[in-house]
PDB file of C-alpha atoms and ligand atoms in Angstrom:
ATOM      1  CA  MET J 279       5.180  -5.304  24.862  1.00 91.00           C
ATOM      2  CA  LEU J 280       2.218  -7.082  23.394  1.00 96.00           C
ATOM      3  CA  SER J 281       2.598 -10.825  22.896  1.00 98.00           C
ATOM      4  CA  ILE J 282       0.378 -12.329  20.210  1.00 98.00           C
ATOM      5  CA  ILE J 283      -0.406 -16.039  19.868  1.00 98.00           C
ATOM      6  CA  SER J 284      -2.530 -17.083  16.902  1.00 98.00           C
ATOM      7  CA  PHE J 285      -4.609 -20.229  16.461  1.00 98.00           C
ATOM      8  CA  VAL J 286      -6.458 -21.620  13.442  1.00 98.00           C
ATOM      9  CA  LEU J 287      -9.662 -23.171  14.774  1.00 98.00           C
ATOM     10  CA  GLY J 288     -13.042 -24.506  13.730  1.00 96.00           C
ATOM     11  CA  PRO J 289     -14.766 -25.691  10.556  1.00 93.00           C
ATOM     12  CA  VAL J 290     -13.789 -22.687   8.393  1.00 95.00           C
ATOM     13  CA  GLN J 291     -10.202 -22.244   9.615  1.00 98.00           C
ATOM     14  CA  THR J 292     -10.760 -19.060  11.578  1.00 98.00           C
ATOM     15  CA  ASN J 293      -7.870 -17.206  13.208  1.00 98.00           C
ATOM     16  CA  ALA J 294      -8.255 -16.635  16.938  1.00 98.00           C
ATOM     17  CA  TYR J 295      -5.759 -14.448  18.792  1.00 98.00           C
ATOM     18  CA  LEU J 296      -4.632 -14.688  22.400  1.00 98.00           C
ATOM     19  CA  ILE J 297      -2.864 -11.443  23.283  1.00 98.00           C
ATOM     20  CA  ALA J 298      -1.181 -10.308  26.483  1.00 98.00           C
ATOM     21  CA  ASP J 299       0.863  -7.547  28.035  1.00 97.00           C
ATOM     22  CA  ASP J 300       3.942  -9.674  28.730  1.00 91.00           C
ATOM     23  CA  GLU J 301       4.957  -7.410  31.660  1.00 93.00           C
ATOM     24  CA  ASN J 302       2.075  -8.630  33.812  1.00 94.00           C
ATOM     25  CA  GLY J 303       0.242 -11.431  31.978  1.00 96.00           C
ATOM     26  CA  ALA J 304      -2.999  -9.482  31.491  1.00 97.00           C
ATOM     27  CA  ALA J 305      -4.550 -11.261  28.511  1.00 98.00           C
ATOM     28  CA  ALA J 306      -7.506 -11.045  26.122  1.00 98.00           C
ATOM     29  CA  VAL J 307      -8.927 -13.313  23.460  1.00 98.00           C
ATOM     30  CA  ILE J 308      -9.842 -11.698  20.146  1.00 98.00           C
ATOM     31  CA  ASP J 309     -12.385 -13.869  18.310  1.00 98.00           C
ATOM     32  CA  PRO J 310     -12.464 -17.173  20.245  1.00 98.00           C
ATOM     33  CA  ALA J 311     -13.349 -18.969  17.035  1.00 97.00           C
ATOM     34  CA  ALA J 312     -13.899 -22.494  18.396  1.00 97.00           C
ATOM     35  CA  GLU J 313     -12.279 -24.990  20.777  1.00 97.00           C
ATOM     36  CA  GLY J 314     -11.957 -22.432  23.560  1.00 98.00           C
ATOM     37  CA  GLU J 315     -10.245 -25.049  25.721  1.00 98.00           C
ATOM     38  CA  VAL J 316      -7.222 -24.945  23.379  1.00 98.00           C
ATOM     39  CA  ILE J 317      -6.917 -21.176  23.888  1.00 98.00           C
ATOM     40  CA  LEU J 318      -7.385 -21.563  27.646  1.00 98.00           C
ATOM     41  CA  ALA J 319      -4.681 -24.224  27.876  1.00 98.00           C
ATOM     42  CA  GLU J 320      -2.176 -21.969  26.117  1.00 98.00           C
ATOM     43  CA  ALA J 321      -2.983 -19.060  28.456  1.00 98.00           C
ATOM     44  CA  GLN J 322      -2.582 -21.325  31.479  1.00 97.00           C
ATOM     45  CA  ARG J 323       0.714 -22.710  30.202  1.00 98.00           C
ATOM     46  CA  ARG J 324       2.045 -19.142  29.959  1.00 97.00           C
ATOM     47  CA  GLY J 325       0.592 -18.023  33.285  1.00 97.00           C
ATOM     48  CA  TRP J 326      -1.634 -15.431  31.611  1.00 97.00           C
ATOM     49  CA  ARG J 327      -5.015 -14.356  33.004  1.00 97.00           C
ATOM     50  CA  ILE J 328      -7.743 -13.897  30.386  1.00 98.00           C
ATOM     51  CA  GLY J 329      -9.656 -10.783  31.441  1.00 97.00           C
ATOM     52  CA  HIS J 330     -11.510  -9.962  28.223  1.00 98.00           C
ATOM     53  CA  ILE J 331     -13.159 -11.510  25.189  1.00 98.00           C
ATOM     54  CA  TRP J 332     -13.278  -9.005  22.316  1.00 98.00           C
ATOM     55  CA  LEU J 333     -15.228  -9.853  19.166  1.00 98.00           C
ATOM     56  CA  THR J 334     -14.540  -8.232  15.785  1.00 98.00           C
ATOM     57  CA  HIS J 335     -18.044  -9.332  14.763  1.00 98.00           C
ATOM     58  CA  ALA J 336     -20.642 -11.921  15.712  1.00 98.00           C
ATOM     59  CA  HIS J 337     -20.369 -14.558  12.951  1.00 98.00           C
ATOM     60  CA  PHE J 338     -20.518 -18.050  14.440  1.00 98.00           C
ATOM     61  CA  ASP J 339     -17.012 -18.946  13.298  1.00 98.00           C
ATOM     62  CA  HIS J 340     -15.571 -16.108  15.426  1.00 98.00           C
ATOM     63  CA  ILE J 341     -17.562 -16.679  18.635  1.00 98.00           C
ATOM     64  CA  SER J 342     -18.025 -20.439  19.044  1.00 98.00           C
ATOM     65  CA  GLY J 343     -15.171 -20.740  21.557  1.00 98.00           C
ATOM     66  CA  SER J 344     -16.498 -18.002  23.885  1.00 98.00           C
ATOM     67  CA  ALA J 345     -18.463 -20.398  26.089  1.00 98.00           C
ATOM     68  CA  ALA J 346     -15.464 -22.625  26.826  1.00 98.00           C
ATOM     69  CA  VAL J 347     -13.123 -19.671  27.453  1.00 98.00           C
ATOM     70  CA  ALA J 348     -15.649 -18.112  29.850  1.00 97.00           C
ATOM     71  CA  ASP J 349     -16.452 -21.413  31.619  1.00 96.00           C
ATOM     72  CA  GLY J 350     -12.765 -22.096  32.211  1.00 95.00           C
ATOM     73  CA  SER J 351     -11.880 -18.638  33.570  1.00 94.00           C
ATOM     74  CA  SER J 352     -12.681 -17.251  36.981  1.00 90.00           C
ATOM     75  CA  PRO J 353     -14.133 -14.765  37.029  1.00 94.00           C
ATOM     76  CA  PRO J 354     -15.535 -15.283  33.505  1.00 95.00           C
ATOM     77  CA  PRO J 355     -14.213 -12.468  31.277  1.00 97.00           C
ATOM     78  CA  PRO J 356     -16.799  -9.997  29.970  1.00 98.00           C
ATOM     79  CA  VAL J 357     -17.564 -10.161  26.246  1.00 98.00           C
ATOM     80  CA  GLY J 358     -17.220  -7.019  24.108  1.00 98.00           C
ATOM     81  CA  LEU J 359     -19.137  -6.539  20.842  1.00 98.00           C
ATOM     82  CA  HIS J 360     -20.323  -3.569  18.762  1.00 98.00           C
ATOM     83  CA  PRO J 361     -24.073  -3.003  19.374  1.00 98.00           C
ATOM     84  CA  GLY J 362     -24.646  -3.222  15.606  1.00 98.00           C
ATOM     85  CA  ASP J 363     -23.973  -6.977  15.723  1.00 98.00           C
ATOM     86  CA  TYR J 364     -26.115  -7.888  18.771  1.00 98.00           C
ATOM     87  CA  TRP J 365     -28.916  -9.123  16.487  1.00 98.00           C
ATOM     88  CA  LEU J 366     -26.440 -11.477  14.810  1.00 98.00           C
ATOM     89  CA  TRP J 367     -25.089 -12.691  18.151  1.00 98.00           C
ATOM     90  CA  ARG J 368     -28.684 -13.488  19.262  1.00 98.00           C
ATOM     91  CA  ASN J 369     -29.107 -15.516  16.065  1.00 97.00           C
ATOM     92  CA  GLU J 370     -26.156 -17.768  16.921  1.00 97.00           C
ATOM     93  CA  GLY J 371     -23.928 -15.814  14.567  1.00 97.00           C
ATOM     94  CA  GLY J 372     -25.846 -17.033  11.530  1.00 97.00           C
ATOM     95  CA  ALA J 373     -24.961 -20.698  12.201  1.00 96.00           C
ATOM     96  CA  PRO J 374     -28.538 -21.892  11.436  1.00 95.00           C
ATOM     97  CA  LEU J 375     -28.120 -20.533   7.860  1.00 93.00           C
ATOM     98  CA  PHE J 376     -25.390 -23.149   7.457  1.00 93.00           C
ATOM     99  CA  GLY J 377     -27.376 -25.904   9.143  1.00 94.00           C
ATOM    100  CA  MET J 378     -25.470 -25.644  12.426  1.00 94.00           C
ATOM    101  CA  ARG J 379     -26.246 -24.760  16.017  1.00 95.00           C
ATOM    102  CA  ILE J 380     -23.780 -23.133  18.425  1.00 96.00           C
ATOM    103  CA  ASP J 381     -23.660 -21.957  22.026  1.00 96.00           C
ATOM    104  CA  PRO J 382     -22.689 -18.276  21.673  1.00 97.00           C
ATOM    105  CA  GLY J 383     -21.510 -18.153  25.302  1.00 97.00           C
ATOM    106  CA  PRO J 384     -22.053 -15.311  27.780  1.00 97.00           C
ATOM    107  CA  GLU J 385     -24.041 -12.311  26.571  1.00 97.00           C
ATOM    108  CA  PRO J 386     -21.919  -9.317  25.492  1.00 98.00           C
ATOM    109  CA  THR J 387     -21.887  -6.600  28.173  1.00 98.00           C
ATOM    110  CA  ILE J 388     -19.197  -4.273  26.790  1.00 98.00           C
ATOM    111  CA  ASP J 389     -20.211  -2.010  23.862  1.00 98.00           C
ATOM    112  CA  LEU J 390     -17.249  -1.777  21.488  1.00 98.00           C
ATOM    113  CA  VAL J 391     -18.168   1.569  19.953  1.00 98.00           C
ATOM    114  CA  HIS J 392     -15.957   3.516  17.547  1.00 98.00           C
ATOM    115  CA  GLY J 393     -13.111   5.300  19.332  1.00 98.00           C
ATOM    116  CA  LYS J 394     -13.299   3.281  22.537  1.00 98.00           C
ATOM    117  CA  ILE J 395      -9.865   2.607  24.039  1.00 98.00           C
ATOM    118  CA  LEU J 396      -9.286  -0.917  25.332  1.00 98.00           C
ATOM    119  CA  ARG J 397      -6.562  -1.400  27.943  1.00 97.00           C
ATOM    120  CA  LEU J 398      -4.592  -4.585  28.484  1.00 96.00           C
ATOM    121  CA  GLY J 399      -2.069  -3.944  31.240  1.00 92.00           C
ATOM    122  CA  GLY J 400      -0.015  -1.090  29.805  1.00 93.00           C
ATOM    123  CA  VAL J 401      -1.069  -1.687  26.191  1.00 96.00           C
ATOM    124  CA  GLU J 402      -3.851   0.294  24.511  1.00 97.00           C
ATOM    125  CA  LEU J 403      -5.973  -0.764  21.537  1.00 98.00           C
ATOM    126  CA  GLU J 404      -8.394   1.493  19.701  1.00 98.00           C
ATOM    127  CA  VAL J 405     -11.778   0.255  18.475  1.00 98.00           C
ATOM    128  CA  ARG J 406     -12.566   1.290  14.884  1.00 98.00           C
ATOM    129  CA  HIS J 407     -16.067   0.657  13.514  1.00 98.00           C
ATOM    130  CA  THR J 408     -15.750  -0.949  10.065  1.00 98.00           C
ATOM    131  CA  PRO J 409     -19.214  -1.970   8.772  1.00 98.00           C
ATOM    132  CA  GLY J 410     -19.665  -3.823   5.483  1.00 98.00           C
ATOM    133  CA  HIS J 411     -19.019  -7.518   6.236  1.00 98.00           C
ATOM    134  CA  THR J 412     -21.513  -7.129   9.094  1.00 98.00           C
ATOM    135  CA  PRO J 413     -23.140  -3.908  10.392  1.00 98.00           C
ATOM    136  CA  GLY J 414     -21.325  -4.048  13.739  1.00 98.00           C
ATOM    137  CA  HIS J 415     -17.894  -5.159  12.533  1.00 98.00           C
ATOM    138  CA  VAL J 416     -14.935  -3.511  14.298  1.00 98.00           C
ATOM    139  CA  VAL J 417     -11.158  -3.756  14.144  1.00 98.00           C
ATOM    140  CA  PHE J 418      -8.695  -3.325  17.011  1.00 98.00           C
ATOM    141  CA  TYR J 419      -5.720  -1.064  16.294  1.00 98.00           C
ATOM    142  CA  CYS J 420      -2.660  -0.985  18.533  1.00 98.00           C
ATOM    143  CA  PRO J 421      -0.604   2.056  17.412  1.00 97.00           C
ATOM    144  CA  ALA J 422       2.355   1.304  19.719  1.00 96.00           C
ATOM    145  CA  GLU J 423       2.756  -2.181  18.207  1.00 97.00           C
ATOM    146  CA  LYS J 424       1.729  -1.129  14.677  1.00 98.00           C
ATOM    147  CA  VAL J 425      -0.795  -3.958  14.376  1.00 98.00           C
ATOM    148  CA  VAL J 426      -4.493  -4.246  13.530  1.00 98.00           C
ATOM    149  CA  PHE J 427      -6.684  -7.233  14.361  1.00 98.00           C
ATOM    150  CA  CYS J 428      -8.997  -6.855  11.403  1.00 98.00           C
ATOM    151  CA  GLY J 429     -11.431  -9.778  11.525  1.00 98.00           C
ATOM    152  CA  ASP J 430     -13.197 -10.361   8.204  1.00 98.00           C
ATOM    153  CA  LEU J 431     -12.753  -6.800   6.886  1.00 98.00           C
ATOM    154  CA  ILE J 432      -9.668  -7.445   4.751  1.00 98.00           C
ATOM    155  CA  PHE J 433      -7.477 -10.462   3.995  1.00 98.00           C
ATOM    156  CA  GLN J 434      -4.217 -10.949   2.146  1.00 98.00           C
ATOM    157  CA  GLY J 435      -5.291 -10.289  -1.462  1.00 98.00           C
ATOM    158  CA  SER J 436      -9.003 -10.308  -0.669  1.00 98.00           C
ATOM    159  CA  VAL J 437     -11.797  -8.698   1.330  1.00 98.00           C
ATOM    160  CA  GLY J 438     -14.652  -9.950   3.512  1.00 98.00           C
ATOM    161  CA  ARG J 439     -17.735 -11.376   1.837  1.00 98.00           C
ATOM    162  CA  THR J 440     -20.781  -9.106   1.748  1.00 98.00           C
ATOM    163  CA  ASP J 441     -23.455 -11.558   0.573  1.00 97.00           C
ATOM    164  CA  LEU J 442     -24.570 -12.597   4.063  1.00 96.00           C
ATOM    165  CA  PRO J 443     -27.383 -10.774   5.973  1.00 96.00           C
ATOM    166  CA  GLY J 444     -26.311  -7.214   6.852  1.00 97.00           C
ATOM    167  CA  GLY J 445     -23.455  -7.168   4.303  1.00 98.00           C
ATOM    168  CA  ASP J 446     -22.793  -4.132   2.078  1.00 98.00           C
ATOM    169  CA  PHE J 447     -19.874  -4.061  -0.375  1.00 98.00           C
ATOM    170  CA  ASN J 448     -19.701  -0.264  -0.814  1.00 98.00           C
ATOM    171  CA  GLN J 449     -19.673   0.172   2.951  1.00 98.00           C
ATOM    172  CA  LEU J 450     -16.923  -2.457   3.257  1.00 98.00           C
ATOM    173  CA  VAL J 451     -14.668  -0.693   0.750  1.00 98.00           C
ATOM    174  CA  GLU J 452     -15.318   2.655   2.461  1.00 98.00           C
ATOM    175  CA  SER J 453     -14.401   1.099   5.838  1.00 98.00           C
ATOM    176  CA  ILE J 454     -11.136  -0.242   4.407  1.00 98.00           C
ATOM    177  CA  ARG J 455     -10.280   3.130   2.831  1.00 98.00           C
ATOM    178  CA  THR J 456     -10.979   5.199   5.930  1.00 98.00           C
ATOM    179  CA  GLN J 457      -9.894   2.834   8.730  1.00 98.00           C
ATOM    180  CA  ILE J 458      -7.122   0.682   7.197  1.00 98.00           C
ATOM    181  CA  LEU J 459      -5.530   2.460   4.213  1.00 98.00           C
ATOM    182  CA  SER J 460      -5.194   5.588   6.372  1.00 97.00           C
ATOM    183  CA  LEU J 461      -2.636   3.742   8.544  1.00 98.00           C
ATOM    184  CA  PRO J 462       1.144   3.613   7.913  1.00 98.00           C
ATOM    185  CA  ASP J 463       2.312   1.086   5.291  1.00 98.00           C
ATOM    186  CA  GLU J 464       4.298  -0.980   7.788  1.00 98.00           C
ATOM    187  CA  THR J 465       1.196  -1.656   9.937  1.00 98.00           C
ATOM    188  CA  ARG J 466       0.619  -5.426  10.290  1.00 98.00           C
ATOM    189  CA  LEU J 467      -2.839  -6.757   9.470  1.00 98.00           C
ATOM    190  CA  LEU J 468      -3.870  -9.878  11.393  1.00 98.00           C
ATOM    191  CA  SER J 469      -7.015 -11.124   9.683  1.00 98.00           C
ATOM    192  CA  GLY J 470      -9.788 -13.493  10.653  1.00 98.00           C
ATOM    193  CA  HIS J 471      -8.706 -15.982   7.984  1.00 98.00           C
ATOM    194  CA  GLY J 472      -5.445 -16.686   6.180  1.00 98.00           C
ATOM    195  CA  PRO J 473      -1.939 -15.308   6.606  1.00 98.00           C
ATOM    196  CA  GLU J 474      -0.833 -11.974   8.012  1.00 98.00           C
ATOM    197  CA  THR J 475      -0.243  -9.046   5.649  1.00 98.00           C
ATOM    198  CA  THR J 476       0.489  -5.310   5.861  1.00 98.00           C
ATOM    199  CA  VAL J 477      -1.293  -2.095   4.925  1.00 98.00           C
ATOM    200  CA  GLY J 478       1.401  -1.335   2.320  1.00 98.00           C
ATOM    201  CA  GLU J 479       1.147  -4.765   0.677  1.00 98.00           C
ATOM    202  CA  GLU J 480      -2.657  -4.527   0.348  1.00 98.00           C
ATOM    203  CA  ARG J 481      -2.495  -0.906  -0.806  1.00 97.00           C
ATOM    204  CA  VAL J 482      -0.530  -1.962  -3.908  1.00 97.00           C
ATOM    205  CA  SER J 483      -1.689  -5.544  -4.555  1.00 97.00           C
ATOM    206  CA  ASN J 484      -5.258  -6.074  -3.285  1.00 97.00           C
ATOM    207  CA  PRO J 485      -7.403  -6.503  -6.435  1.00 96.00           C
ATOM    208  CA  PHE J 486     -10.602  -5.405  -4.634  1.00 94.00           C
ATOM    209  CA  LEU J 487      -9.297  -1.944  -3.737  1.00 90.00           C
TER     210      LEU J 487
HETATM  211 ZN1   ZN S 609     -17.441 -13.136   9.279  1.00 82.22          ZN
HETATM  212 ZN1   ZN S 610     -14.863 -15.427   9.441  1.00 82.22          ZN
END
């Protein structure tokens, strides 16, 4: 079974997810948004070992906690990112555009390409490339648990913004159609901001689709 702990962290209320195979405590952080020490403390309290940092995309509000998570883990977990967002990662996730500076943490060494299978203990997640919000945006789909960690691709009643560098609205809608709306209605969507929703709910009520 996959255990999922969510946190709302940082200046723009970003959702970070600490997930683990509860059989053996093998854990990963999806989008360590900020305040990595808060995520670390929760993992330690539960006796989980963080072995991976997986990024849906490289915007600063999804990566600012990487440094603290890595510094507090031994060995430091490798960081996974789609190659299409490396340029953004190198530019501090666009933070300077908003007058901020961040430490993006350890350099990504795992290429999260479309179709790659990520293993967490006995749980498997599939990487799906979903460009539009950023060129290298991905989502993580766990078929056994019927859940998608969907970053800033789609939100309850909304979709990711496409006015930042590398954004493309038509591409975003195409990504949602092919990679999200193709999934069963009961599939849970855990977004990068705001409350959880489902594929079925967005299929009928999302005004952008
Ligand atoms: Zn974003
Ligand atoms: Zn975001």
